[in-house]
mmCIF file of C-alpha atoms and ligand atoms in Angstrom:
data_model
loop_
_atom_site.group_PDB
_atom_site.id
_atom_site.type_symbol
_atom_site.label_atom_id
_atom_site.label_comp_id
_atom_site.label_asym_id
_atom_site.label_seq_id
_atom_site.Cartn_x
_atom_site.Cartn_y
_atom_site.Cartn_z
ATOM 1 C CA UNK A 1 -19.261 -32.371 6.755
ATOM 2 C CA UNK A 2 -16.138 -32.989 4.692
ATOM 3 C CA UNK A 3 -13.078 -34.648 6.450
ATOM 4 C CA UNK A 4 -9.377 -35.564 5.564
ATOM 5 C CA UNK A 5 -6.814 -35.945 8.560
ATOM 6 C CA UNK A 6 -6.775 -33.134 10.643
ATOM 7 C CA UNK A 7 -8.935 -30.875 8.064
ATOM 8 C CA UNK A 8 -12.519 -30.692 8.209
ATOM 9 C CA UNK A 9 -15.163 -28.289 6.052
ATOM 10 C CA UNK A 10 -18.549 -27.471 7.303
ATOM 11 C CA UNK A 11 -19.483 -25.324 4.376
ATOM 12 C CA UNK A 12 -21.640 -26.872 1.488
ATOM 13 C CA UNK A 13 -19.884 -26.786 -1.674
ATOM 14 C CA UNK A 14 -22.680 -28.478 -3.881
ATOM 15 C CA UNK A 15 -25.766 -26.281 -3.485
ATOM 16 C CA UNK A 16 -26.417 -23.157 -5.703
ATOM 17 C CA UNK A 17 -25.811 -19.985 -3.994
ATOM 18 C CA UNK A 18 -22.758 -17.865 -2.601
ATOM 19 C CA UNK A 19 -21.260 -18.865 0.801
ATOM 20 C CA UNK A 20 -17.967 -18.597 2.350
ATOM 21 C CA UNK A 21 -16.377 -20.263 5.511
ATOM 22 C CA UNK A 22 -13.271 -22.080 6.590
ATOM 23 C CA UNK A 23 -11.331 -25.498 6.441
ATOM 24 C CA UNK A 24 -10.839 -25.892 10.194
ATOM 25 C CA UNK A 25 -7.068 -27.253 10.317
ATOM 26 C CA UNK A 26 -6.054 -28.925 13.516
ATOM 27 C CA UNK A 27 -2.548 -28.628 14.642
ATOM 28 C CA UNK A 28 -1.301 -29.452 18.248
ATOM 29 C CA UNK A 29 1.588 -27.385 18.908
ATOM 30 C CA UNK A 30 2.221 -24.821 21.972
ATOM 31 C CA UNK A 31 0.080 -22.047 19.993
ATOM 32 C CA UNK A 32 -2.515 -24.062 18.519
ATOM 33 C CA UNK A 33 -3.316 -26.836 21.008
ATOM 34 C CA UNK A 34 -6.626 -25.405 21.947
ATOM 35 C CA UNK A 35 -7.560 -23.639 18.518
ATOM 36 C CA UNK A 36 -8.606 -24.167 14.910
ATOM 37 C CA UNK A 37 -6.711 -22.675 12.033
ATOM 38 C CA UNK A 38 -9.335 -21.363 9.914
ATOM 39 C CA UNK A 39 -8.381 -21.521 5.912
ATOM 40 C CA UNK A 40 -10.781 -19.438 4.423
ATOM 41 C CA UNK A 41 -13.018 -20.924 1.383
ATOM 42 C CA UNK A 42 -15.694 -19.518 -0.738
ATOM 43 C CA UNK A 43 -17.909 -21.054 -3.363
ATOM 44 C CA UNK A 44 -19.953 -19.385 -5.864
ATOM 45 C CA UNK A 45 -22.749 -21.805 -7.736
ATOM 46 C CA UNK A 46 -25.161 -20.896 -10.424
ATOM 47 C CA UNK A 47 -26.208 -23.718 -12.563
ATOM 48 C CA UNK A 48 -25.088 -27.347 -12.972
ATOM 49 C CA UNK A 49 -22.184 -26.784 -15.266
ATOM 50 C CA UNK A 50 -18.469 -26.940 -14.773
ATOM 51 C CA UNK A 51 -16.844 -26.464 -11.409
ATOM 52 C CA UNK A 52 -13.537 -24.492 -11.455
ATOM 53 C CA UNK A 53 -11.190 -24.622 -8.340
ATOM 54 C CA UNK A 54 -9.110 -21.315 -8.186
ATOM 55 C CA UNK A 55 -6.402 -21.407 -5.442
ATOM 56 C CA UNK A 56 -3.938 -18.398 -4.366
ATOM 57 C CA UNK A 57 -1.395 -18.457 -1.180
ATOM 58 C CA UNK A 58 0.052 -21.831 -2.375
ATOM 59 C CA UNK A 59 3.137 -19.934 -1.404
ATOM 60 C CA UNK A 60 2.531 -17.625 1.173
ATOM 61 C CA UNK A 61 4.431 -14.757 0.168
ATOM 62 C CA UNK A 62 2.856 -14.267 -3.432
ATOM 63 C CA UNK A 63 -0.025 -11.896 -3.528
ATOM 64 C CA UNK A 64 -1.527 -11.583 -6.863
ATOM 65 C CA UNK A 65 -3.365 -14.590 -7.052
ATOM 66 C CA UNK A 66 -4.513 -14.106 -3.486
ATOM 67 C CA UNK A 67 -6.213 -10.984 -4.559
ATOM 68 C CA UNK A 68 -7.626 -12.585 -7.738
ATOM 69 C CA UNK A 69 -9.352 -15.159 -5.754
ATOM 70 C CA UNK A 70 -10.645 -12.885 -2.938
ATOM 71 C CA UNK A 71 -12.015 -10.426 -5.898
ATOM 72 C CA UNK A 72 -13.638 -13.438 -7.729
ATOM 73 C CA UNK A 73 -15.698 -13.974 -4.345
ATOM 74 C CA UNK A 74 -16.567 -10.204 -4.004
ATOM 75 C CA UNK A 75 -17.572 -9.826 -7.558
ATOM 76 C CA UNK A 76 -19.189 -12.891 -8.586
ATOM 77 C CA UNK A 77 -22.830 -13.663 -8.125
ATOM 78 C CA UNK A 78 -24.596 -17.067 -8.774
ATOM 79 C CA UNK A 79 -26.379 -15.624 -11.616
ATOM 80 C CA UNK A 80 -22.985 -14.873 -13.349
ATOM 81 C CA UNK A 81 -22.167 -18.723 -13.183
ATOM 82 C CA UNK A 82 -23.430 -21.538 -15.455
ATOM 83 C CA UNK A 83 -21.593 -23.865 -13.290
ATOM 84 C CA UNK A 84 -19.403 -22.804 -10.196
ATOM 85 C CA UNK A 85 -16.263 -21.738 -8.784
ATOM 86 C CA UNK A 86 -14.683 -22.644 -5.434
ATOM 87 C CA UNK A 87 -12.133 -20.355 -4.108
ATOM 88 C CA UNK A 88 -9.208 -21.090 -1.756
ATOM 89 C CA UNK A 89 -7.346 -17.407 -1.623
ATOM 90 C CA UNK A 90 -4.968 -18.597 1.041
ATOM 91 C CA UNK A 91 -4.471 -22.402 0.489
ATOM 92 C CA UNK A 92 -1.347 -22.558 3.006
ATOM 93 C CA UNK A 93 -2.686 -19.945 5.416
ATOM 94 C CA UNK A 94 -0.096 -20.410 7.888
ATOM 95 C CA UNK A 95 2.543 -19.470 5.442
ATOM 96 C CA UNK A 96 0.094 -16.573 4.107
ATOM 97 C CA UNK A 97 0.008 -15.153 7.854
ATOM 98 C CA UNK A 98 3.751 -15.433 8.349
ATOM 99 C CA UNK A 99 4.448 -13.652 4.658
ATOM 100 C CA UNK A 100 6.616 -16.678 4.007
ATOM 101 C CA UNK A 101 6.900 -19.369 1.207
ATOM 102 C CA UNK A 102 6.617 -22.293 3.232
ATOM 103 C CA UNK A 103 4.538 -22.952 6.514
ATOM 104 C CA UNK A 104 6.164 -21.921 9.687
ATOM 105 C CA UNK A 105 4.056 -24.861 11.378
ATOM 106 C CA UNK A 106 6.109 -27.741 9.702
ATOM 107 C CA UNK A 107 8.363 -26.245 7.243
ATOM 108 C CA UNK A 108 6.024 -27.653 4.345
ATOM 109 C CA UNK A 109 6.232 -26.331 0.850
ATOM 110 C CA UNK A 110 2.361 -26.834 -0.252
ATOM 111 C CA UNK A 111 3.779 -27.075 -3.818
ATOM 112 C CA UNK A 112 5.925 -30.221 -2.853
ATOM 113 C CA UNK A 113 3.342 -31.786 -0.451
ATOM 114 C CA UNK A 114 0.861 -33.060 -3.194
ATOM 115 C CA UNK A 115 -1.173 -35.517 -3.178
ATOM 116 C CA UNK A 116 -1.024 -35.045 0.387
ATOM 117 C CA UNK A 117 -1.204 -37.185 3.457
ATOM 118 C CA UNK A 118 -3.549 -37.161 6.439
ATOM 119 C CA UNK A 119 -0.541 -37.665 9.240
ATOM 120 C CA UNK A 120 2.372 -35.744 7.991
ATOM 121 C CA UNK A 121 1.585 -32.539 9.143
ATOM 122 C CA UNK A 122 -0.584 -29.622 8.417
ATOM 123 C CA UNK A 123 0.726 -28.761 4.909
ATOM 124 C CA UNK A 124 0.287 -32.347 3.580
ATOM 125 C CA UNK A 125 -3.235 -32.392 5.442
ATOM 126 C CA UNK A 126 -4.405 -29.575 3.496
ATOM 127 C CA UNK A 127 -3.064 -30.951 0.213
ATOM 128 C CA UNK A 128 -4.619 -34.074 1.140
ATOM 129 C CA UNK A 129 -8.103 -32.662 1.526
ATOM 130 C CA UNK A 130 -7.814 -30.589 -1.647
ATOM 131 C CA UNK A 131 -6.910 -33.931 -3.737
ATOM 132 C CA UNK A 132 -9.460 -35.792 -2.148
ATOM 133 C CA UNK A 133 -12.427 -33.446 -1.845
ATOM 134 C CA UNK A 134 -11.862 -30.455 -4.514
ATOM 135 C CA UNK A 135 -10.256 -32.039 -7.608
ATOM 136 C CA UNK A 136 -12.728 -34.618 -7.913
ATOM 137 C CA UNK A 137 -15.683 -31.830 -8.033
ATOM 138 C CA UNK A 138 -13.655 -29.586 -10.307
ATOM 139 C CA UNK A 139 -13.168 -29.699 -14.208
ATOM 140 C CA UNK A 140 -10.419 -27.213 -14.078
ATOM 141 C CA UNK A 141 -7.766 -26.061 -11.428
ATOM 142 C CA UNK A 142 -6.044 -22.545 -11.413
ATOM 143 C CA UNK A 143 -3.368 -22.261 -9.236
ATOM 144 C CA UNK A 144 -2.043 -18.678 -9.124
ATOM 145 C CA UNK A 145 1.886 -18.112 -8.229
ATOM 146 C CA UNK A 146 4.024 -15.239 -8.291
ATOM 147 C CA UNK A 147 7.752 -15.289 -7.892
ATOM 148 C CA UNK A 148 7.663 -14.786 -4.241
ATOM 149 C CA UNK A 149 9.998 -12.747 -1.827
ATOM 150 C CA UNK A 150 13.104 -14.036 -3.739
ATOM 151 C CA UNK A 151 12.646 -13.531 -7.507
ATOM 152 C CA UNK A 152 10.735 -11.800 -10.215
ATOM 153 C CA UNK A 153 9.243 -13.684 -12.633
ATOM 154 C CA UNK A 154 8.057 -12.713 -16.098
ATOM 155 C CA UNK A 155 4.362 -12.922 -16.269
ATOM 156 C CA UNK A 156 3.857 -16.462 -17.439
ATOM 157 C CA UNK A 157 1.614 -19.446 -17.437
ATOM 158 C CA UNK A 158 3.227 -22.885 -17.436
ATOM 159 C CA UNK A 159 2.800 -25.290 -20.052
ATOM 160 C CA UNK A 160 3.811 -28.423 -18.049
ATOM 161 C CA UNK A 161 4.322 -31.073 -20.629
ATOM 162 C CA UNK A 162 3.465 -34.803 -20.322
ATOM 163 C CA UNK A 163 3.944 -37.944 -22.457
ATOM 164 C CA UNK A 164 0.373 -37.462 -23.657
ATOM 165 C CA UNK A 165 0.050 -35.392 -26.562
ATOM 166 C CA UNK A 166 -3.736 -35.061 -26.300
ATOM 167 C CA UNK A 167 -3.085 -33.687 -22.712
ATOM 168 C CA UNK A 168 -0.435 -31.454 -23.906
ATOM 169 C CA UNK A 169 -2.809 -29.994 -26.750
ATOM 170 C CA UNK A 170 -5.536 -29.362 -24.017
ATOM 171 C CA UNK A 171 -2.930 -27.772 -21.731
ATOM 172 C CA UNK A 172 -1.787 -25.197 -24.867
ATOM 173 C CA UNK A 173 -5.466 -24.299 -25.350
ATOM 174 C CA UNK A 174 -5.549 -23.371 -21.917
ATOM 175 C CA UNK A 175 -2.285 -21.215 -22.154
ATOM 176 C CA UNK A 176 -3.842 -19.628 -25.288
ATOM 177 C CA UNK A 177 -6.866 -18.872 -23.174
ATOM 178 C CA UNK A 178 -5.020 -17.433 -20.148
ATOM 179 C CA UNK A 179 -2.952 -15.289 -22.720
ATOM 180 C CA UNK A 180 -0.546 -13.915 -20.392
ATOM 181 C CA UNK A 181 2.494 -12.340 -22.385
ATOM 182 C CA UNK A 182 4.619 -15.447 -21.947
ATOM 183 C CA UNK A 183 4.196 -19.049 -21.656
ATOM 184 C CA UNK A 184 7.133 -21.041 -20.275
ATOM 185 C CA UNK A 185 7.354 -24.654 -21.308
ATOM 186 C CA UNK A 186 8.277 -26.982 -18.542
ATOM 187 C CA UNK A 187 9.373 -30.678 -19.252
ATOM 188 C CA UNK A 188 7.478 -33.538 -17.731
ATOM 189 C CA UNK A 189 8.002 -34.167 -13.843
ATOM 190 C CA UNK A 190 9.458 -30.583 -13.501
ATOM 191 C CA UNK A 191 8.599 -30.681 -9.632
ATOM 192 C CA UNK A 192 7.539 -33.672 -7.947
ATOM 193 C CA UNK A 193 4.617 -33.073 -5.377
ATOM 194 C CA UNK A 194 2.924 -30.143 -7.143
ATOM 195 C CA UNK A 195 -0.567 -29.204 -7.394
ATOM 196 C CA UNK A 196 -0.478 -29.665 -11.068
ATOM 197 C CA UNK A 197 0.437 -33.379 -10.965
ATOM 198 C CA UNK A 198 -1.998 -34.447 -8.472
ATOM 199 C CA UNK A 199 -4.864 -32.381 -10.350
ATOM 200 C CA UNK A 200 -3.846 -34.178 -13.588
ATOM 201 C CA UNK A 201 -3.774 -37.584 -12.018
ATOM 202 C CA UNK A 202 -7.231 -37.043 -10.440
ATOM 203 C CA UNK A 203 -8.402 -36.184 -14.198
ATOM 204 C CA UNK A 204 -8.803 -32.547 -13.454
ATOM 205 C CA UNK A 205 -7.341 -29.986 -16.007
ATOM 206 C CA UNK A 206 -5.019 -27.719 -14.557
ATOM 207 C CA UNK A 207 -3.168 -24.447 -15.029
ATOM 208 C CA UNK A 208 -0.653 -22.538 -13.172
ATOM 209 C CA UNK A 209 1.209 -19.167 -13.687
ATOM 210 C CA UNK A 210 3.639 -16.600 -12.311
ATOM 211 C CA UNK A 211 2.324 -13.066 -11.885
ATOM 212 C CA UNK A 212 5.031 -10.842 -11.068
ATOM 213 C CA UNK A 213 7.085 -11.249 -7.876
ATOM 214 C CA UNK A 214 9.587 -9.866 -5.215
ATOM 215 C CA UNK A 215 7.037 -10.139 -2.519
ATOM 216 C CA UNK A 216 5.197 -6.952 -3.912
ATOM 217 C CA UNK A 217 1.808 -6.687 -5.904
ATOM 218 C CA UNK A 218 2.522 -5.818 -9.565
ATOM 219 C CA UNK A 219 -0.705 -3.892 -10.601
ATOM 220 C CA UNK A 220 0.094 -4.560 -14.331
ATOM 221 C CA UNK A 221 0.433 -8.612 -13.576
ATOM 222 C CA UNK A 222 -2.579 -8.461 -11.092
ATOM 223 C CA UNK A 223 -4.707 -6.821 -14.206
ATOM 224 C CA UNK A 224 -3.279 -9.589 -16.800
ATOM 225 C CA UNK A 225 -3.868 -12.413 -14.255
ATOM 226 C CA UNK A 226 -7.464 -11.151 -13.664
ATOM 227 C CA UNK A 227 -8.609 -10.715 -17.063
ATOM 228 C CA UNK A 228 -6.916 -14.184 -18.020
ATOM 229 C CA UNK A 229 -8.779 -15.766 -15.199
ATOM 230 C CA UNK A 230 -12.007 -14.437 -16.317
ATOM 231 C CA UNK A 231 -11.265 -16.077 -19.922
ATOM 232 C CA UNK A 232 -10.418 -19.340 -18.285
ATOM 233 C CA UNK A 233 -13.714 -19.375 -16.526
ATOM 234 C CA UNK A 234 -15.544 -18.553 -19.428
ATOM 235 C CA UNK A 235 -13.642 -20.865 -21.430
ATOM 236 C CA UNK A 236 -14.319 -23.604 -19.122
ATOM 237 C CA UNK A 237 -18.148 -23.026 -19.516
ATOM 238 C CA UNK A 238 -18.262 -21.846 -15.628
ATOM 239 C CA UNK A 239 -18.813 -18.123 -16.341
ATOM 240 C CA UNK A 240 -21.502 -16.560 -18.441
ATOM 241 C CA UNK A 241 -19.897 -14.628 -21.410
ATOM 242 C CA UNK A 242 -21.679 -11.518 -20.675
ATOM 243 C CA UNK A 243 -20.530 -11.682 -16.786
ATOM 244 C CA UNK A 244 -16.992 -12.102 -17.967
ATOM 245 C CA UNK A 245 -17.120 -9.181 -20.130
ATOM 246 C CA UNK A 246 -18.682 -7.313 -17.289
ATOM 247 C CA UNK A 247 -16.140 -8.146 -14.915
ATOM 248 C CA UNK A 248 -13.319 -6.918 -17.368
ATOM 249 C CA UNK A 249 -12.196 -10.136 -19.360
ATOM 250 C CA UNK A 250 -10.904 -8.470 -22.693
ATOM 251 C CA UNK A 251 -9.843 -10.147 -25.729
ATOM 252 C CA UNK A 252 -6.934 -12.531 -25.500
ATOM 253 C CA UNK A 253 -3.858 -11.222 -27.053
ATOM 254 C CA UNK A 254 -0.959 -13.567 -28.442
ATOM 255 C CA UNK A 255 1.346 -15.243 -25.824
ATOM 256 C CA UNK A 256 5.082 -16.019 -26.595
ATOM 257 C CA UNK A 257 6.573 -19.144 -25.759
ATOM 258 C CA UNK A 258 10.052 -19.871 -23.704
ATOM 259 C CA UNK A 259 11.807 -23.072 -22.709
ATOM 260 C CA UNK A 260 12.023 -23.462 -19.212
ATOM 261 C CA UNK A 261 13.301 -27.128 -19.684
ATOM 262 C CA UNK A 262 16.838 -28.417 -21.277
ATOM 263 C CA UNK A 263 17.551 -25.122 -22.865
ATOM 264 C CA UNK A 264 17.309 -22.953 -20.074
ATOM 265 C CA UNK A 265 20.461 -22.225 -17.784
ATOM 266 C CA UNK A 266 20.899 -20.648 -14.322
ATOM 267 C CA UNK A 267 23.688 -17.782 -13.796
ATOM 268 C CA UNK A 268 24.891 -18.845 -10.579
ATOM 269 C CA UNK A 269 27.507 -17.087 -8.274
ATOM 270 C CA UNK A 270 30.094 -18.874 -6.395
ATOM 271 C CA UNK A 271 31.328 -15.980 -4.170
ATOM 272 C CA UNK A 272 29.950 -13.852 -1.280
ATOM 273 C CA UNK A 273 28.988 -10.625 -2.587
ATOM 274 C CA UNK A 274 26.962 -7.906 -4.026
ATOM 275 C CA UNK A 275 25.465 -8.124 -7.099
ATOM 276 C CA UNK A 276 24.629 -5.349 -9.581
ATOM 277 C CA UNK A 277 22.503 -6.305 -12.218
ATOM 278 C CA UNK A 278 23.097 -5.329 -15.785
ATOM 279 C CA UNK A 279 20.259 -6.806 -17.546
ATOM 280 C CA UNK A 280 16.308 -6.529 -17.081
ATOM 281 C CA UNK A 281 13.723 -9.144 -16.678
ATOM 282 C CA UNK A 282 12.455 -10.158 -20.326
ATOM 283 C CA UNK A 283 15.588 -9.097 -21.949
ATOM 284 C CA UNK A 284 17.265 -11.040 -24.577
ATOM 285 C CA UNK A 285 20.741 -11.822 -23.798
ATOM 286 C CA UNK A 286 23.625 -13.570 -25.760
ATOM 287 C CA UNK A 287 25.783 -16.566 -24.559
ATOM 288 C CA UNK A 288 28.745 -15.224 -22.620
ATOM 289 C CA UNK A 289 27.205 -11.700 -22.233
ATOM 290 C CA UNK A 290 27.701 -10.212 -18.803
ATOM 291 C CA UNK A 291 24.711 -10.179 -16.534
ATOM 292 C CA UNK A 292 26.020 -8.808 -13.503
ATOM 293 C CA UNK A 293 28.961 -7.492 -11.708
ATOM 294 C CA UNK A 294 29.690 -9.194 -8.296
ATOM 295 C CA UNK A 295 31.723 -6.898 -5.863
ATOM 296 C CA UNK A 296 33.331 -8.472 -2.668
ATOM 297 C CA UNK A 297 31.619 -7.379 0.383
ATOM 298 C CA UNK A 298 34.942 -6.646 2.305
ATOM 299 C CA UNK A 299 37.760 -5.873 0.028
ATOM 300 C CA UNK A 300 37.652 -2.863 -2.062
ATOM 301 C CA UNK A 301 40.677 -3.647 -3.816
ATOM 302 C CA UNK A 302 39.286 -6.902 -5.154
ATOM 303 C CA UNK A 303 38.134 -6.326 -8.851
ATOM 304 C CA UNK A 304 34.297 -7.104 -9.516
ATOM 305 C CA UNK A 305 33.684 -10.337 -10.918
ATOM 306 C CA UNK A 306 31.701 -10.647 -14.271
ATOM 307 C CA UNK A 307 28.756 -13.026 -14.160
ATOM 308 C CA UNK A 308 28.229 -14.170 -17.596
ATOM 309 C CA UNK A 309 25.367 -15.903 -19.255
ATOM 310 C CA UNK A 310 25.892 -19.705 -20.113
ATOM 311 C CA UNK A 311 23.624 -19.693 -22.917
ATOM 312 C CA UNK A 312 21.468 -17.087 -25.060
ATOM 313 C CA UNK A 313 17.948 -16.539 -24.271
ATOM 314 C CA UNK A 314 15.460 -14.276 -22.357
ATOM 315 C CA UNK A 315 15.816 -13.346 -18.725
ATOM 316 C CA UNK A 316 12.906 -15.350 -17.531
ATOM 317 C CA UNK A 317 13.499 -15.081 -13.698
ATOM 318 C CA UNK A 318 15.600 -12.419 -11.753
ATOM 319 C CA UNK A 319 16.864 -12.573 -8.189
ATOM 320 C CA UNK A 320 15.514 -9.588 -5.891
ATOM 321 C CA UNK A 321 18.446 -9.206 -3.434
ATOM 322 C CA UNK A 322 21.762 -8.029 -4.292
ATOM 323 C CA UNK A 323 23.532 -9.733 -1.172
ATOM 324 C CA UNK A 324 24.190 -13.178 -2.487
ATOM 325 C CA UNK A 325 26.480 -16.263 -1.439
ATOM 326 C CA UNK A 326 27.996 -19.335 -3.251
ATOM 327 C CA UNK A 327 24.979 -21.132 -5.041
ATOM 328 C CA UNK A 328 22.650 -18.546 -5.546
ATOM 329 C CA UNK A 329 21.229 -18.062 -8.786
ATOM 330 C CA UNK A 330 20.981 -14.584 -10.195
ATOM 331 C CA UNK A 331 19.127 -15.103 -13.357
ATOM 332 C CA UNK A 332 17.418 -17.743 -15.332
ATOM 333 C CA UNK A 333 17.906 -17.577 -18.938
ATOM 334 C CA UNK A 334 15.626 -19.573 -21.354
ATOM 335 C CA UNK A 335 15.330 -19.236 -25.043
ATOM 336 C CA UNK A 336 12.155 -18.473 -26.937
ATOM 337 C CA UNK A 337 10.544 -21.267 -28.610
ATOM 338 C CA UNK A 338 9.285 -21.326 -32.321
ATOM 339 C CA UNK A 339 5.953 -22.927 -33.174
ATOM 340 C CA UNK A 340 7.780 -25.682 -34.710
ATOM 341 C CA UNK A 341 9.701 -26.287 -31.555
ATOM 342 C CA UNK A 342 6.676 -25.919 -29.409
ATOM 343 C CA UNK A 343 4.993 -28.398 -31.512
ATOM 344 C CA UNK A 344 7.670 -31.272 -31.474
ATOM 345 C CA UNK A 345 8.111 -30.584 -27.564
ATOM 346 C CA UNK A 346 4.389 -30.933 -27.038
ATOM 347 C CA UNK A 347 3.663 -34.164 -29.428
ATOM 348 C CA UNK A 348 6.486 -36.747 -28.490
ATOM 349 C CA UNK A 349 5.223 -38.441 -31.752
ATOM 350 C CA UNK A 350 6.601 -35.498 -33.758
ATOM 351 C CA UNK A 351 9.932 -35.339 -32.011
HETATM 352 ZN ZN1 ZN B 401 4.758 -20.176 -5.862
#
């Protein structure tokens, strides 16, 4: 049995075969005092090759990754694998069951809770179990996100840069294998407490992505994510090439790069209103271009306010809901990066 704080796992992760079960999460509140919270986990292991950890439901209202991880368990057999996959389709199960971004038990955002702690609530305990027991087993972690209820995201993988040029080069190779239409380039320490940083600190390669959003399932993003995950599993040496082809891997197309760092700007409203978007996700916009019209919710005589782009670039993220309040972002605009700009960003010595 594997233990970490209030989390325990009784299924065997290390022998060949195909098994599923649960991480038993304890939480002594009014509802769960005499219960366990069963977080589903699956393992499919063929040979002694590399292990890949695939997580969905890091945020509970992001569905494509949850479906991809469940589909992998359904369709993979041990004979397909030179190594193994460990699947956590509902990493933050309480958030998944609530259909919300964060856990209703402790308000915990899983992707701000790594590397985890045994005594800071259920979200940090689950993160700590992953850090302690799963990253050390895995050569690669694939963490599948979408925009969630509030935003729609261009279908993209994350290139999270570090100060280590070699690590950046390996991360770039993973993004090219994943081959989603876009790769967004994030600066070092983009978010504290995320799964990516904890995996890297444990010596486990990691890639994360955004597959659609708005709390719906995008069939297109699901198909792109599925094919990309199969390419990553095959590229890592965990999945036999013929199995990847049978399951629908397909060839890797080119990915384009966009700056999510210093070159990116938000279009933010500073009034209550109903926002009418004037641009679409993925559209190229100019600095000063009107992105939306904001109409006063009460006063018909108040002219609509124009919300303009602060900088030129692509619409990388779009807010779902039209009803907005001061401080709400409507869009995130980031410029496309040339190969030269990407090279300089990824190799600090070339800067
Ligand atoms: Zn997410």
